[in-house]
Short mmCIF file of C-alpha atoms and ligand atoms in Angstrom, two decimals:
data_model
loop_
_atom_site.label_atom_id
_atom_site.label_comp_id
_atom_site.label_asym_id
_atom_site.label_seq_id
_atom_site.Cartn_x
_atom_site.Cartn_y
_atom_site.Cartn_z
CA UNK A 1 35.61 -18.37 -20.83
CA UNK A 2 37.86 -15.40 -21.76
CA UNK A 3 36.33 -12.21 -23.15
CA UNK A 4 37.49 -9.00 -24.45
CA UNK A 5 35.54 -6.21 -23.62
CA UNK A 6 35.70 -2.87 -25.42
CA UNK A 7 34.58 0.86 -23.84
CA UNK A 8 33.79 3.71 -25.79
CA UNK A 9 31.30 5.05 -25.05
CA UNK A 10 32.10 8.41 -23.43
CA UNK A 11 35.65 9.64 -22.49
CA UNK A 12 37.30 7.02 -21.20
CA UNK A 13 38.87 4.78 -24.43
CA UNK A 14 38.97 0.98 -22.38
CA UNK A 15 39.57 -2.48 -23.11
CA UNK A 16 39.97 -5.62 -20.75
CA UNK A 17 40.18 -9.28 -20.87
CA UNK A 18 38.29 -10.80 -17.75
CA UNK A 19 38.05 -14.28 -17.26
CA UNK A 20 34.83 -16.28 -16.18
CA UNK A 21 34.87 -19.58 -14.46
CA UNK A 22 32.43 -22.20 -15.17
CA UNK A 23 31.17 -21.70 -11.00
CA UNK A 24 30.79 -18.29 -12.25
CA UNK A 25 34.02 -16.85 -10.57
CA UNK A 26 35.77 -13.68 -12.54
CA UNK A 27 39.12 -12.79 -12.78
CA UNK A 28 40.50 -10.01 -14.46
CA UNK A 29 43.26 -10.25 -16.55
CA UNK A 30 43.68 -6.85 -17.80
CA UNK A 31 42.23 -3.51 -17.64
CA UNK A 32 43.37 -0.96 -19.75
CA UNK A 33 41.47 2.83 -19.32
CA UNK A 34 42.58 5.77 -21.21
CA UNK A 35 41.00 8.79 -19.67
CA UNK A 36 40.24 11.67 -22.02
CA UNK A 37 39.95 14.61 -19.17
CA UNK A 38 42.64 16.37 -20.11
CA UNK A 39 41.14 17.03 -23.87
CA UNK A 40 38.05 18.37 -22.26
CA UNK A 41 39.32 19.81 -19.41
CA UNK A 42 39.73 23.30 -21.31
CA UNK A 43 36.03 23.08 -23.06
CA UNK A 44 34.46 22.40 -18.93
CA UNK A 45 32.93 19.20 -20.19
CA UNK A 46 32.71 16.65 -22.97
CA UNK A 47 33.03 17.22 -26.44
CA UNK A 48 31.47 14.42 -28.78
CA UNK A 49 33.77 14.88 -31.94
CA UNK A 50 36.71 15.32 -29.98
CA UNK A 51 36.05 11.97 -28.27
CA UNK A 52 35.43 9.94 -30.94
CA UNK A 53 37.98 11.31 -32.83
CA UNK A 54 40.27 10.40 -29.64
CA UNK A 55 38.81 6.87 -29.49
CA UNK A 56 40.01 6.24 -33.65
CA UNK A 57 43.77 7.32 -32.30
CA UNK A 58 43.99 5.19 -29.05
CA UNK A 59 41.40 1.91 -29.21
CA UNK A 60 44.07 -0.27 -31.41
CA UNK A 61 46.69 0.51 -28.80
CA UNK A 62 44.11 -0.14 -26.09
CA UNK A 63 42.86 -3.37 -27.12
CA UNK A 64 46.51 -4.42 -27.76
CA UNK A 65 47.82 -3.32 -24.82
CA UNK A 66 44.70 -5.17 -23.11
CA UNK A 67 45.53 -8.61 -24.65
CA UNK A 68 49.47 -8.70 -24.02
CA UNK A 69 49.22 -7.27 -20.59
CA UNK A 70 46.31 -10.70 -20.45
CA UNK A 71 48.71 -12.73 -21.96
CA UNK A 72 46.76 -14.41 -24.63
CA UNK A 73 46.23 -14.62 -28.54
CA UNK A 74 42.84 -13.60 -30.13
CA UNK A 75 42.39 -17.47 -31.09
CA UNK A 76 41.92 -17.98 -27.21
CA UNK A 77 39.16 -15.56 -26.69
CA UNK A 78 35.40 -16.96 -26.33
CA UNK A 79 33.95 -13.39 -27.09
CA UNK A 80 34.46 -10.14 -27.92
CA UNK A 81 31.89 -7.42 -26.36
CA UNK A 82 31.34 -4.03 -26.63
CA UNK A 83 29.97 -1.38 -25.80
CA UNK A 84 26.93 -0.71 -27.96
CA UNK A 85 25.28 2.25 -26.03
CA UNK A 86 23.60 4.52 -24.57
CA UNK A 87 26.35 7.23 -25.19
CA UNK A 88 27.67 9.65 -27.24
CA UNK A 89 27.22 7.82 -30.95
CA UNK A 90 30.58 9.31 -32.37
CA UNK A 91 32.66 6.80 -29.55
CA UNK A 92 29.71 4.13 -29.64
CA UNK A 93 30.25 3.35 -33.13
CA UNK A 94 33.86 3.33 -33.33
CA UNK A 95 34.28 0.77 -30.40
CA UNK A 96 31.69 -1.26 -31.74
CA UNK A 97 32.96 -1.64 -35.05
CA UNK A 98 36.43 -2.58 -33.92
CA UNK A 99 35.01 -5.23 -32.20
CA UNK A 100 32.82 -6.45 -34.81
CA UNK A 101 36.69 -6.18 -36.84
CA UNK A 102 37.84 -8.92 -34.43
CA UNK A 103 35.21 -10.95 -34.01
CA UNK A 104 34.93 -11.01 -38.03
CA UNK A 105 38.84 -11.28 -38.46
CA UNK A 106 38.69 -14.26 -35.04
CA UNK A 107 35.70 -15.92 -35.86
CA UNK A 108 34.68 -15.30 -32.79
CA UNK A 109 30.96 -14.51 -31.20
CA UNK A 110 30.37 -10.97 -30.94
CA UNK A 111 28.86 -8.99 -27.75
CA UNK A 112 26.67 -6.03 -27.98
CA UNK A 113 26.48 -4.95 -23.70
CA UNK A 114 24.23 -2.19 -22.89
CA UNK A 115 26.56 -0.04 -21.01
CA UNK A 116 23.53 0.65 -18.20
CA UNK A 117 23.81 -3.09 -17.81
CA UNK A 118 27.83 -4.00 -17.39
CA UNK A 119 27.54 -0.91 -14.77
CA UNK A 120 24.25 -3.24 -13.54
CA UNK A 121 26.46 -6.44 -13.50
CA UNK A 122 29.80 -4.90 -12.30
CA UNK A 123 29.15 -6.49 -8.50
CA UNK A 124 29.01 -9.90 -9.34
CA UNK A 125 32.10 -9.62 -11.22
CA UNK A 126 33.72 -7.74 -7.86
CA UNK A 127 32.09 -9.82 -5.38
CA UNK A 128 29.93 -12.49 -6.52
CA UNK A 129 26.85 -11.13 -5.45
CA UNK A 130 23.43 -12.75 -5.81
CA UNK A 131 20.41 -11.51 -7.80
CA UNK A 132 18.05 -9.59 -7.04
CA UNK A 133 19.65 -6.55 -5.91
CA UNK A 134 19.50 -2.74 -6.39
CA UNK A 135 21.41 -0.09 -7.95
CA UNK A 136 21.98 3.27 -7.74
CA UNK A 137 24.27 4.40 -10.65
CA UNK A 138 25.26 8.26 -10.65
CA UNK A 139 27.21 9.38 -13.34
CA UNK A 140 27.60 12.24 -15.26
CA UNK A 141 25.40 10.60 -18.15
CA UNK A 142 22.98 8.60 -16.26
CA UNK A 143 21.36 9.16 -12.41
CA UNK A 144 19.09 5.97 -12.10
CA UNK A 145 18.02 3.68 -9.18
CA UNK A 146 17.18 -0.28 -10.93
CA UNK A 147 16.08 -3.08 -9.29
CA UNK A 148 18.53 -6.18 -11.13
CA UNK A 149 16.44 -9.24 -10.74
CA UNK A 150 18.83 -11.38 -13.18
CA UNK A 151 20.70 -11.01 -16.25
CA UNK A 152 18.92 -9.30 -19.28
CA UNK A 153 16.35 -8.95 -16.51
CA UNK A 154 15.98 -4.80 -14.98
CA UNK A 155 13.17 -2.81 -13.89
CA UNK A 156 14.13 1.24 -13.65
CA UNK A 157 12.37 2.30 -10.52
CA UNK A 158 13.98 5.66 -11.27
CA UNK A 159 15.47 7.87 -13.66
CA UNK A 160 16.31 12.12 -13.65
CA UNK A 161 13.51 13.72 -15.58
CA UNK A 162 15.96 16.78 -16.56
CA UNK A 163 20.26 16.72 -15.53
CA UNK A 164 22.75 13.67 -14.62
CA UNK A 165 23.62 14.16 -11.09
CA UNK A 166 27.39 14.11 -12.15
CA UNK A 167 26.64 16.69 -14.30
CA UNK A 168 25.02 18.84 -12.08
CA UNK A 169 28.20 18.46 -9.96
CA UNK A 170 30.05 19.57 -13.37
CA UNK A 171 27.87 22.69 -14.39
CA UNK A 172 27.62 23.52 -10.74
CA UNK A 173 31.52 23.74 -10.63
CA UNK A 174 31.65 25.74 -14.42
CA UNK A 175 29.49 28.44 -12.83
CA UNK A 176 31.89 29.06 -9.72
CA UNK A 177 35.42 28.79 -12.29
CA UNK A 178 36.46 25.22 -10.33
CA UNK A 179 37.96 22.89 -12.83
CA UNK A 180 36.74 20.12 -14.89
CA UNK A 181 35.55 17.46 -14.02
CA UNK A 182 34.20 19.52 -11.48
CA UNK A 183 32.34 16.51 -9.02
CA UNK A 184 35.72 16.15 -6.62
CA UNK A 185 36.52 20.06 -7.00
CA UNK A 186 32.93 20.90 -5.70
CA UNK A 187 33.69 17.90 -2.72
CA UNK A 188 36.97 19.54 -2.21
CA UNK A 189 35.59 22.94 -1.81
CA UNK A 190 32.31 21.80 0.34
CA UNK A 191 34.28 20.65 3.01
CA UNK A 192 35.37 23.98 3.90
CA UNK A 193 31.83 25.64 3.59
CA UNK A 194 28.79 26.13 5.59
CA UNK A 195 26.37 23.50 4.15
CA UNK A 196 23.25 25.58 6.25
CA UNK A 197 24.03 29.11 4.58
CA UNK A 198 22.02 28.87 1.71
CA UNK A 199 18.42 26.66 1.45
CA UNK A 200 18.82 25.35 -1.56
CA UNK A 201 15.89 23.69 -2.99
CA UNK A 202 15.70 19.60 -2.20
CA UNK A 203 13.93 18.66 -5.37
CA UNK A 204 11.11 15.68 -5.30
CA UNK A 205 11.43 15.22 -1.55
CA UNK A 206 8.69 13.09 -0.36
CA UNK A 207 7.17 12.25 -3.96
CA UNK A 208 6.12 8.38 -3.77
CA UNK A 209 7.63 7.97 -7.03
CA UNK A 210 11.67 7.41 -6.98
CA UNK A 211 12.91 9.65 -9.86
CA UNK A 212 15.09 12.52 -9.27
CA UNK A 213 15.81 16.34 -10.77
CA UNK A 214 18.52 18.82 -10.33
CA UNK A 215 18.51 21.33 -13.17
CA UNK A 216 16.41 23.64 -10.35
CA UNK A 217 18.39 23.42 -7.79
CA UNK A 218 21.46 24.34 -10.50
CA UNK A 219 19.64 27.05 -11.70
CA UNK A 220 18.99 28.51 -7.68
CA UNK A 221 22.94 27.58 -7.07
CA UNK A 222 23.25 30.27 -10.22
CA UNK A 223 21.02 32.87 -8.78
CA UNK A 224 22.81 32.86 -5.33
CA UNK A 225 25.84 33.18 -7.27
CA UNK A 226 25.10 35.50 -9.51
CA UNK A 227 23.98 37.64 -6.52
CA UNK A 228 26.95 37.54 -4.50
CA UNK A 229 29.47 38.63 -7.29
CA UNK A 230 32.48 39.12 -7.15
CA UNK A 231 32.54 35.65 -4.86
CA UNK A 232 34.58 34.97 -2.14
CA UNK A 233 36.66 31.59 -1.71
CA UNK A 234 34.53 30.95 1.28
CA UNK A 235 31.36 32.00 -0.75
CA UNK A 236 32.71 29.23 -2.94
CA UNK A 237 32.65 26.55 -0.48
CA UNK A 238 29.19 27.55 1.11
CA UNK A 239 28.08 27.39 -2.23
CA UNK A 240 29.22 24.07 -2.91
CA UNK A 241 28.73 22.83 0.94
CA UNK A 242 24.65 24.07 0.26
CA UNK A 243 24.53 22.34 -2.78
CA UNK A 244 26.19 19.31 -2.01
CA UNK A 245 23.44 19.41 1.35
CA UNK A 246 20.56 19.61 -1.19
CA UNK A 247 22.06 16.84 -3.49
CA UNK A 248 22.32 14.05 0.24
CA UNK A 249 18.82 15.01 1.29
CA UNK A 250 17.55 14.51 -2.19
CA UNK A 251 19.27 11.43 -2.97
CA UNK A 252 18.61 10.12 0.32
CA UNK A 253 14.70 10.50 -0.30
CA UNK A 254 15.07 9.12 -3.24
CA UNK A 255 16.57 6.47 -2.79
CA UNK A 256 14.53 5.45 0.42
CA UNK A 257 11.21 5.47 -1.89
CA UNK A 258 13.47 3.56 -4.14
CA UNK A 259 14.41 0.71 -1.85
CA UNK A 260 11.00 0.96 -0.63
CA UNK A 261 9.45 0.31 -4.35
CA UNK A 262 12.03 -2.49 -4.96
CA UNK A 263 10.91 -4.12 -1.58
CA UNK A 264 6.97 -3.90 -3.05
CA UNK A 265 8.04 -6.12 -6.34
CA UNK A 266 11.09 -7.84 -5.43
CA UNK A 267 11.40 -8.26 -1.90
CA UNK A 268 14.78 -7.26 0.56
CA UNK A 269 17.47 -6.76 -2.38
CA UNK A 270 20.73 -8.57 -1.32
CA UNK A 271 22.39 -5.03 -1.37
CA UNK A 272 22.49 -1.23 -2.28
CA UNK A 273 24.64 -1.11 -4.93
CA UNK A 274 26.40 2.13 -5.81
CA UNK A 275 28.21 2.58 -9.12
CA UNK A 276 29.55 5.36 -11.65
CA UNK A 277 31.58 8.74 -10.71
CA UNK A 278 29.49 10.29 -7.92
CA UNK A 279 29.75 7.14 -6.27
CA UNK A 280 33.48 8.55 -5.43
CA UNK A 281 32.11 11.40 -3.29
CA UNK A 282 32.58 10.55 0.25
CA UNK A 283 29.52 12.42 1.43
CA UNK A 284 27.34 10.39 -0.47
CA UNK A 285 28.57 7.36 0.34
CA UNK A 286 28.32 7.76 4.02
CA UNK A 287 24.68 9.03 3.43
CA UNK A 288 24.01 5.64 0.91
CA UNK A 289 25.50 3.90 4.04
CA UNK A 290 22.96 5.59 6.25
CA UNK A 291 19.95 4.63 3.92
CA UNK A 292 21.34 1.17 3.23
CA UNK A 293 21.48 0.50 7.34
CA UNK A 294 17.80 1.80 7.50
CA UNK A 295 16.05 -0.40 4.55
CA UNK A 296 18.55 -3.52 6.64
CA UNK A 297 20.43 -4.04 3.35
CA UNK A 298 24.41 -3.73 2.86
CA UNK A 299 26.27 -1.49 0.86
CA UNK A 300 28.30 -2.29 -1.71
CA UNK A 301 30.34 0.05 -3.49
CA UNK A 302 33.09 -1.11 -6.31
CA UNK A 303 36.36 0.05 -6.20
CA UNK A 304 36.76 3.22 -8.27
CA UNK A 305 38.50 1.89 -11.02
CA UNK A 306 35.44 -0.51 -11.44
CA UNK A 307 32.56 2.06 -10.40
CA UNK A 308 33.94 4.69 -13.21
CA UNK A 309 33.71 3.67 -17.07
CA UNK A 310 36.10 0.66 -17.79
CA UNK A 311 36.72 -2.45 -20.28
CA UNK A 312 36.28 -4.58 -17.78
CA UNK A 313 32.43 -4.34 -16.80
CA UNK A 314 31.89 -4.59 -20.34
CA UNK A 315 33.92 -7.76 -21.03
CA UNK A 316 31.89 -9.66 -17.74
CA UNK A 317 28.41 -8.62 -19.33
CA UNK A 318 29.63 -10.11 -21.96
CA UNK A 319 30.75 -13.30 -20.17
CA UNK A 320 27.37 -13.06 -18.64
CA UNK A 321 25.42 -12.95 -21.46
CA UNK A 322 27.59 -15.40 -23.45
CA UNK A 323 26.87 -18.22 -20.20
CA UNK A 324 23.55 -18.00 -21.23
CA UNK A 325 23.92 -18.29 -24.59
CA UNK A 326 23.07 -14.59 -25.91
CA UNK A 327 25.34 -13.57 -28.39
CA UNK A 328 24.70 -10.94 -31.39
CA UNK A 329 25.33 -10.80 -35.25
CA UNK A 330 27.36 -8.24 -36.92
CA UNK A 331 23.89 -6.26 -37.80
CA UNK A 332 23.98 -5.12 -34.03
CA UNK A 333 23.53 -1.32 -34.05
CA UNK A 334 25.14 1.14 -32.27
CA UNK A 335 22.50 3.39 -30.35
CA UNK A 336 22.76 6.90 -28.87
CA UNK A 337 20.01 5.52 -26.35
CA UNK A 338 19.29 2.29 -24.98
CA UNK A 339 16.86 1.89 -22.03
CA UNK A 340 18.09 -0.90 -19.28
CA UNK A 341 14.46 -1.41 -19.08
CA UNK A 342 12.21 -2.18 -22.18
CA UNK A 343 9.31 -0.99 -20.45
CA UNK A 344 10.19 2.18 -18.51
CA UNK A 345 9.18 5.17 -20.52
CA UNK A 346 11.06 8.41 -20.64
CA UNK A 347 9.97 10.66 -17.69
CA UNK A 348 7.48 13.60 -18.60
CA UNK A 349 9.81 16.75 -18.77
CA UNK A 350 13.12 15.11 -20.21
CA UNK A 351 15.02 17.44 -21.87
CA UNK A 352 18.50 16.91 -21.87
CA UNK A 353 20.57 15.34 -24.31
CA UNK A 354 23.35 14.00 -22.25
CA UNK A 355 21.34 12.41 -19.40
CA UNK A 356 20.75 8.71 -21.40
CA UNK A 357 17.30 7.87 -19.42
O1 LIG B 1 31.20 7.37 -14.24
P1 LIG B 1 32.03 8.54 -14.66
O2 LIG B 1 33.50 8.48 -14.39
O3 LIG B 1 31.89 8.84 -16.18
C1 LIG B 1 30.71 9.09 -16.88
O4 LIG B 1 30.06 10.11 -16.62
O5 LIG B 1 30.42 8.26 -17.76
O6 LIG B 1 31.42 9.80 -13.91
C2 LIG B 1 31.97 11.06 -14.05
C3 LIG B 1 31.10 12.03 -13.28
C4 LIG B 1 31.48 13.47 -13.53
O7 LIG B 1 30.31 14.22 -13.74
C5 LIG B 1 32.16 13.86 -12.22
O8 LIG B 1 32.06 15.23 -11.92
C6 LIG B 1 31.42 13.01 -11.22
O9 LIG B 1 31.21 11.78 -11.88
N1 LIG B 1 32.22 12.83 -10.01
C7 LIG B 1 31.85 13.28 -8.80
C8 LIG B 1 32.93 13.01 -7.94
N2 LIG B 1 33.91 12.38 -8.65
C9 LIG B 1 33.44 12.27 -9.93
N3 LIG B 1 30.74 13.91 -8.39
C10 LIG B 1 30.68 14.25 -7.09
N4 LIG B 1 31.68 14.05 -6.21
C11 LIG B 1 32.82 13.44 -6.58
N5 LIG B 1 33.81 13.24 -5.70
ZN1 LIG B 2 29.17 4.75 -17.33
#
């Protein structure tokens, strides 16, 4: 089964052809991402109409640059998927309607993935792993732990009620002038800081539910800083050390009540997945290592290039779905949000737009 799978959804333009063998094996034959940092990077974060109005220019030259560098026609493919949401609606829609072009234009099945869920599935297209398992996705549109018990088949055991933790990474970086994206700048400049000079708050530590916040301990990050002005490069990094202390203990917490939740409904989950952008911080991986070792569960984390938004996640949900026969017709809409879980409920508080509970 070959499928083309089709990103848009934020600021990464994608498209990739992955292969999936009738055992289930995956191999991907392209994987084409087009990063649109650099016309952000001047506005400190993303800009809807700018995106979309990126993804118009680049997706033909994507997706055609996805299928030579595959090596095959459009009469060989056995799907096209894309991304359908949650995401900015601008990008949604244009990557969805180019696929619904080509699957029109092919004759070919068409894919609506919920982006939550190709992050969800991304594993067993690394590493063939086994349901049930958790994940922990951290992005800087989504911060959600979700128990994946099978395909089409997730149950959010929790969400942020208020900012994405990538985005609190972001805003926490705009505040002290450190570049955009500002997750690795704030991981650059925390390893030079004192992580114990400032208590930052550790929001929801010890509630029995799993769900996480971080717009408070932004706003006390903003206090501090707004106290110490004019700052000091090493004020800098103890800023960002302090935070980046608060964000470990918190997500460690969470993520134990998590795991411990999961265990309740599920049983032991094969793994601890990690996926999306935060997942590159090295300080939260060795504390997702620490919390993985305690529940007696692995670790697995993709390789970057899979764990950040891509074509090719999209294109094995597809594959996934399409094994089991669940296709969609050309009505499919593209959605600004799109829970993972039809039951879970948005979290009382929930205020912010970019966040994609
Ligand atoms: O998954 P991703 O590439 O794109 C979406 O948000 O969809 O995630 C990007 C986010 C940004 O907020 C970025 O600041 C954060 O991931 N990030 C990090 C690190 N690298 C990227 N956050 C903390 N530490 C990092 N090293
Ligand atoms: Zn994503």
């Amino acid at each position: 089964m070959l499928v083309l799978g089709i990103e848009t959804t934020c600021d990464e333009t994608a498209a990739a052809v992955v292969e999936r063998q009738a055992d289930g094996q995956a191999r991907i034959l392209s994987n084409v991402v087009r990063s649109q940092t650099d016309e952000h990077a001047r506005f400190g974060g993303v800009v809807p109409e700018i995106a979309a109005r990126a993804h118009v220019d680049l997706l033909d030259g994507i997706v055609d640059s996805a299928m030579k560098e595959a090596g095959i026609g459009y009469q060989q493919l056995s799907a096209v998927a894309a991304a359908a949401g949650p995401g900015l609606i601008g990008g949604v829609i244009v990557g969805l309607t180019t696929a619904k072009a080509i699957a029109m234009v092919h004759d070919t099945p068409l894919i609506a993935v919920n982006h939550l869920e190709a992050h969800a599935l991304t594993p067993r297209l690394t590493c063939a792993l086994a349901f049930p398992y958790c994940l922990f996705l951290a992005s800087g549109g989504h911060t959600q732990i979700v128990a994946v018990v099978g395909v089409g088949e997730y149950v959010r055991l929790g969400t942020t009620v208020d900012d994405a933790m990538g985005e609190a990474f972001d805003k926490v970086a705009k505040m002290l002038s450190l570049p955009y994206p500002g997750g690795p700048e704030v991981e650059r400049a925390a390893a030079g800081g004192d992580p114990t000079r400032f208590a930052f708050p550790r929001p929801m530590l010890g509630r029995p539910d799993a769900n996480f916040s971080l717009s408070g301990l932004k706003t006390a990050v903003r206090n501090e800083a707004s106290r110490l002005e004019p700052l000091e490069p090493q004020d800098i990094s103890d800023l960002c050390a302090s935070f980046q202390a608060a964000v470990l203990e918190a997500t460690a917490d969470r993520l134990t009540v998590g795991l411990r939740l999961f265990e309740e409904r599920f049983g032991t989950p094969r793994a601890l997945v990690a996926a999306g952008g935060v997942a590159a911080n090295h300080a939260i991986r060795s504390a997702l290592q620490d919390v993985a070792a305690k529940a007696q569960t692995t670790l697995i984390i993709p390789p970057p290039a899979l764990c950040t938004d891509n074509g090719a996640m999209i294109a094995w949900a597809g594959a996934e779905r399409m094994a089991l026969g669940l296709t969609d017709t050309m009505e499919a809409p593209p959605r600004a949000r799109w829970l993972l879980d039809a039951n879970a409920k948005a979290p009382a508080g929930h205020a912010n737009s970019r966040a994609g509970y």
